[in-house]
Each structure stands twice: as structure tokens, then as C-alpha cells.
Steps between C-alpha positions, in 0.01 A plus 500: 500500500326852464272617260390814391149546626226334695145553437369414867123469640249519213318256366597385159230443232529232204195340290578227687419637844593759779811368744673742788854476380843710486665556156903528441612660268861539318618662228134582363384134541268322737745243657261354813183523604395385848497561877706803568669331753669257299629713224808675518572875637513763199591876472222618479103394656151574357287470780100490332311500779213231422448658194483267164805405261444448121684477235595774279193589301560382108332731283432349156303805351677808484507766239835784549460788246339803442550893531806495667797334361613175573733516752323690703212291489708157562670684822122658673268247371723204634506714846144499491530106482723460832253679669234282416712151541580459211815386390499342154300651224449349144460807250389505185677690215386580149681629190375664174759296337774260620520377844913450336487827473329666801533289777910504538472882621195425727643230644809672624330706656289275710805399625613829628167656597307211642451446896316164468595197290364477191377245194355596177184431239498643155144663357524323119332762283611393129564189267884603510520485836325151542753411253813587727331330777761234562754754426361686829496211707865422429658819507295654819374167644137673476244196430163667602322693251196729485256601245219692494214384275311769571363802751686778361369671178756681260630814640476388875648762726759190564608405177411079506410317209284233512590212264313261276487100554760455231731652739367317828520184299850542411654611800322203672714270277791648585464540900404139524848384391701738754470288844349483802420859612381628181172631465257638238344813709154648362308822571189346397270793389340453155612802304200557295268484753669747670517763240141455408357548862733786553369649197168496634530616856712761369190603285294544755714668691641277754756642698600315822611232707147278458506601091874377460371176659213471222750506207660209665262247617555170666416294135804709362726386739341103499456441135931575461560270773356236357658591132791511681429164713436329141811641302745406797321115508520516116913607519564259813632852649464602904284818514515743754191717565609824681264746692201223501170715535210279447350214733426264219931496474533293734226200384673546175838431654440189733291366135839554345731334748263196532560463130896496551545888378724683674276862561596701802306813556589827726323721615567883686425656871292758297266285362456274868459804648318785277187498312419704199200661717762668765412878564836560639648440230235688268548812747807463335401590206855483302502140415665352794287193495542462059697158463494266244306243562274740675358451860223255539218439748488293834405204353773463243730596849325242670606254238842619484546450864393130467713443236815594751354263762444214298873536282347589143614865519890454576688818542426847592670811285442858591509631144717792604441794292728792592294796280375808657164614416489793215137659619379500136233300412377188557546315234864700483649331799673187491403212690680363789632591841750441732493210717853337564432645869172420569464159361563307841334717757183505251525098502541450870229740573203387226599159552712378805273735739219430305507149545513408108854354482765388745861655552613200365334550176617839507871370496415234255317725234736798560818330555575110384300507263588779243864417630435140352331594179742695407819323595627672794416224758678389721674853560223671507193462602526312806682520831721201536866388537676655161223699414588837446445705861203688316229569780271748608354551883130590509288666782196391472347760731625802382286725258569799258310686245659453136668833400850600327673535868389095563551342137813738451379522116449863401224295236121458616385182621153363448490486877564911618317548815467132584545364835698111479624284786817333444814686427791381480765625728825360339581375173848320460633394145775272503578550888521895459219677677365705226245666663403500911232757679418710209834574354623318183867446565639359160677677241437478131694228333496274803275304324575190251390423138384150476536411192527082459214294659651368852537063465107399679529240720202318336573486176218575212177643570344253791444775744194518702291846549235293698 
């Protein structure tokens, strides 16, 4: 017997633990793992050198859209992604009307213009749409949902709507009935809160990085994640908490699980890493650091970065945001920045190095677990036999400075100018080497749309964070 390619000499990372091992692969799936010696010759040999093995990064937070039109933005963005080991990204899609009648075209062309695999969420905006819910989950096999109750005041440069609790309340109803991997997802910002501070930094003439922060204080962010906490206990419904900002999250969440609740909270490498304070990024000065939630202070991080160790915080999404920056004002630029590429270097580097997490809780938060959540465990997410061969080789020693030439996004990232250890050298998805010493070797369209949750080996919702 032959197979198609051995990954030989690096040391393969799983939440689990860290093991020297060989992995065979054929016809894009892991089929052996073990000592080299004992698994059979292949075509072709990946010899890593000592340097670490994890599975293909699993990003659950991505946003593709903007400026440019779609397909262009499917093909460069998801580029971006295989540089940064990344080989599965969840994005989220919104519609001013029908997902029946937008997605179709949108879909297609993630299948011809993606290089990484690929799930999707739907941002619910009206009462129709929460209506059609099942609808969505049948025809598409889409079962996570997001809503915004708040953070974005009418005529955003983005376009969200925040909705009411009529229409969280309803769509909770509705998700709770449609299996295993469906989740209600909530930006929790309170809405009026966030217009009335606004109002009054605006007034007195607030116009940067630390004002931004003052519309949008930690209370905006805590008092909706408890609202939300109590709707989704109220509903029996599995909430999701993206882009987690605030420490007090993660109390909140291990309350909410010792009460039976199923809460899992997020959070981003911006807000582990980047503090509303940062002068690089208010030498900026063109709103590279403006996100929604905003940037908090060190202790918030410091809380964040417990909640990781300790299991409370589960996954890890970059919140890509593929928009370049207009050079208009302030309050004119939309939040968000790219980060597809970034997202593991900045986690090895603030926490690995750093001594807050392990590599094993890297691969756990940034890997098995949104692969679980979501329903694409056991083929992805892990590095076992009949996983898909989805894996990315890291050097831990070897440092650049974030700029377009290293991400490969022509978009800013939060992190210009900043040195980070831990880059990854290859990326294969699906036993295809997608991207190896600085060169992304895919074409668009190699990708796949996953659109039906993958069979979980444990069945319900009894995994473990922890």
C-alpha cells in the first residue's frame, strides 16, 4: 500500500497533549498516525523539522463583504486565511430581505471562489426572517443565527440593524427545535445606551480611538449579556456570545452552566491582545483600532485570558473584516479589520510565549472546539484517522512584522507594524498543501461549501470546554 503524503518529524498538537508522530495521508484524509517507521511509503514526504503540527485552524467568526464584490473577496480574503492556518471559516451572511432569495447566488459562488472550506451563520435582522427560520435550516442546512441587539445606531456606515426582544424571543423559539448544532448568536450591546453616549461624546467633540471607547462602555456590553443570558434560559435555547469583551463574561458563563444552561462565549485575538489605550494604533489615526465591542483595558484582558485557561471562554474567532479605511472622519469609518491572517501568530505570541495558555489549549479553543459546536467534528477539527487531512505546521521561532506582504490582505489589520512569533509555514486543507514558505498555492474554488452539520460522535450537547 502507498499513500499520498507523509507528514514526517513534527510534533503534533491536540487538547489532549503533544506526541512526536508521522501522519499518512490519502486521498485528502488522515489514514495513520504513528511512528514513521511503521507506516507505509507514500509519493510524496513532508519533512517538519521539530516544528509543531495542529490542526487546521476553524474559524467560527468571519465576516466576507465589503467594497469589492463578492467574488473577489471570497477568492483574496480566503488566501489570506491559508496563510494564517486557517482552513475552515464559518461566515456570516445577511440579507435585506430573504435569505430564499439572496443566498442561492452567494452560495454558488463560494463554491467557485473559495480556497478554504467553508460553513455558514445568518445575521437575523427582521420578524420575517425569524419567521423563515426553519425554512433556512432545511433548505441551506444553516442552524446558527446572529442578531444584533444593539451597538450600531441608524445610518451606521455598515448598514446593521439592531432588533428588539420580540424578535430575539422569537427566533429563540424557533432555533431551539432545529438540533444539535443550532445556536442563538448575540452581539450583546444595548442599543440605547449606545446612541445616547455617542450623542454626548460627539457633543463635546470626541473624535478618536479612546472617545469611540466611551460611547461603548463595558455596562453596555454586560447588561445585553445578561438580557440575553435570561431570554435564552427563558426559551430553553443555546446562546452563543461572539467577540466576548468584558471580564465579568466569563463569571456570568460558568453561573450559567452550573445552572444547566447551555452559554458558550468567544472571544477575539484583538481584544487578548490590544487595549483601548494603544498609541500605535492612535498614531493611526484612521480608525484602525474602531471595532465593535470596542477595545478594553488590561484587566478586562486579564480576565479574558483566564477564562481560556479555565474552559469558560470556548472558541476563538478573528472577526475578519475585509474593509479598507476611507480617511474621512472618525466617526465615518466603519469598524473592523482584517484578521483571518493574524489570528494564530497573535495567539501563540500573547499567550503560548507568554505563558498564559498552553498549545494544547490553542488547538482546543481554535480547532475542536468551534469544529464541535458547530457540527463539523470529527472531520474537522482534529487530526485523527478519517479526519479530514486539514493541518497547519507552525514555527514557533520565527518572527515578522504584520504588513500586506505577510497577511497577503490588501485590508489593514489592527496589528500593522507588529512584531509576532509563530508563523505558520504550511497550511494543508484536505491533504493539498495550500500554502508553504510564504506562497499561497491554492486556487479559487478549491474550497468546499459545508452546508449539513457533519454526524458528532457524541451526540447532543455534553461537550466539555474545561
Amino acid at each position: 500500500m502507498q499513500v499520498d503524503t507523509l507528514v514526517t518529524g513534527g510534533r503534533i498538537v491536540s487538547p489532549s497533549g503533544i506526541v512526536d508522530a508521522a501522519i499518512a495521508i490519502a486521498d485528502g484524509r488522515v489514514v495513520a498516525i504513528g511512528d514513521e517507521r511503521a507506516l507505509p511509503e507514500a509519493a510524496e514526504r513532508i519533512d517538519c523539522d521539530g516544528k509543531y503540527v495542529m490542526p487546521g485552524i476553524v474559524d467560527p467568526h468571519v465576516h466576507l463583504g465589503g467594497g469589492r464584490p463578492l467574488a473577489e473577496i471570497f477568492a483574496s480574503e480566503t488566501a489570506s486565511a491559508a496563510r494564517g492556518g486557517v482552513t475552515t471559516v464559518l461566515q456570516y451572511r445577511r440579507s435585506g430581505t430573504s435569505f430564499l432569495d439572496t443566498f442561492p447566488p452567494e452560495l454558488e459562488l463560494a463554491r467557485t471562489r473559495m480556497l478554504v472550506d467553508t460553513q455558514f451563520h445568518f445575521i437575523i435582522s427582521t420578524m420575517e426572517q425569524v419567521y423563515e427560520i426553519p425554512r433556512y435550516a432545511e433548505q441551506f442546512g444553516v442552524t446558527s443565527f446572529k442578531f444584533y441587539m444593539g451597538g450600531y445606531e441608524p445610518g451606521n456606515p455598515i448598514g446593521l440593524v439592531s432588533v428588539n426582544d420580540a424578535v430575539l424571543y422569537a427566533a429563540m423559539e424557533r432555533i431551539r427545535e432545529l438540533g444539535p448544532h443550532a445556536w442563538c448568536m448575540v452581539h450583546c450591546e444595548d442599543d440605547s445606551l449606545v446612541c445616547h453616549l455617542t450623542a454626548q461624546v460627539k457633543a463635546r467633540g470626541g473624535n478618536d480611538l479612546a472617545a469611540y471607547t466611551e460611547t461603548r462602555p463595558d455596562f453596555v456590553e454586560e447588561q445585553d449579556l445578561l438580557r440575553a443570558i435570561w431570554l435564552a434560559d427563558l426559551q430553553e435555547c443555546p446562546l452563543y456570545v461572539p467577540h466576548t469583551t468584558v471580564g465579568m463574561a466569563v463569571d456570568a458563563a460558568a453561573e450559567s452552566r452550573r445552572k444547566g444552561r447551555t452559554v458558550v462565549l468567544e472571544t477575539c485575538p484583538h481584544y487578548l491582545a490590544l487595549t483601548a489605550d494603544d498609541p500605535r494604533l492612535s498614531a493611526h489615526g484612521s480608525g484602525v483600532g474602531k471595532v465593535a465591542p470596542a477595545l478594553r483595558n488590561a484587566q478586562h484582558q486579564a480576565e479574558l485570558w483566564r477564562g481560556l485557561r479555565e474552559g469558560w471562554i470556548a472558541t476563538i474567532g478573528s472577526d475578519h473584516v475585509p474593509i479598507a479605511k476611507s480617511g474621512k472622519g472618525f466617526w465615518e469609518e466603519a469598524p473592523g479589520f482584517a484578521g483571518l491572517a493574524t489570528m494564530l501568530p497573535v495567539v501563540l505570541t500573547e499567550g503560548v510565549l507568554k505563558g498564559r495558555i498552553t498549545l494544547e489549549k490553542v488547538a482546543e479553543t481554535m480547532a475542536y472546539n468551534p469544529a464541535r459546536l458547530f457540527g463539523l467534528y470529527p472531520r474537522k477539527g482534529t487530526l485523527q484517522v478519517g479526519s479530514d487531512a486539514d493541518l497547519v505546521v507552525v514555527d514557533m521561532d520565527h518572527e515578522a512584522t504584520v504588513g500586506p506582504e505577510v497577511t497577503q490582505s490588501e485590508f489593514p489589520s489592527a496589528f500593522e507594524g507588529v512584531p509576532l512569533r509563530g508563523w505558520p509555514t504550511l497550511t494543508m486543507r484536505r491533504g493539498e498543501v495550500i500554502f508553504r514558505d510564504g506562497k499561497v498555492l491554492a486556487e479559487p474554488g478549491s474550497g468546499q461549501v459545508i452546508t449539513k452539520p457533519e454526524p458528532d460522535l457524541a451526540k447532543g450537547r455534553n461537550w466539555h470546554a474545561a
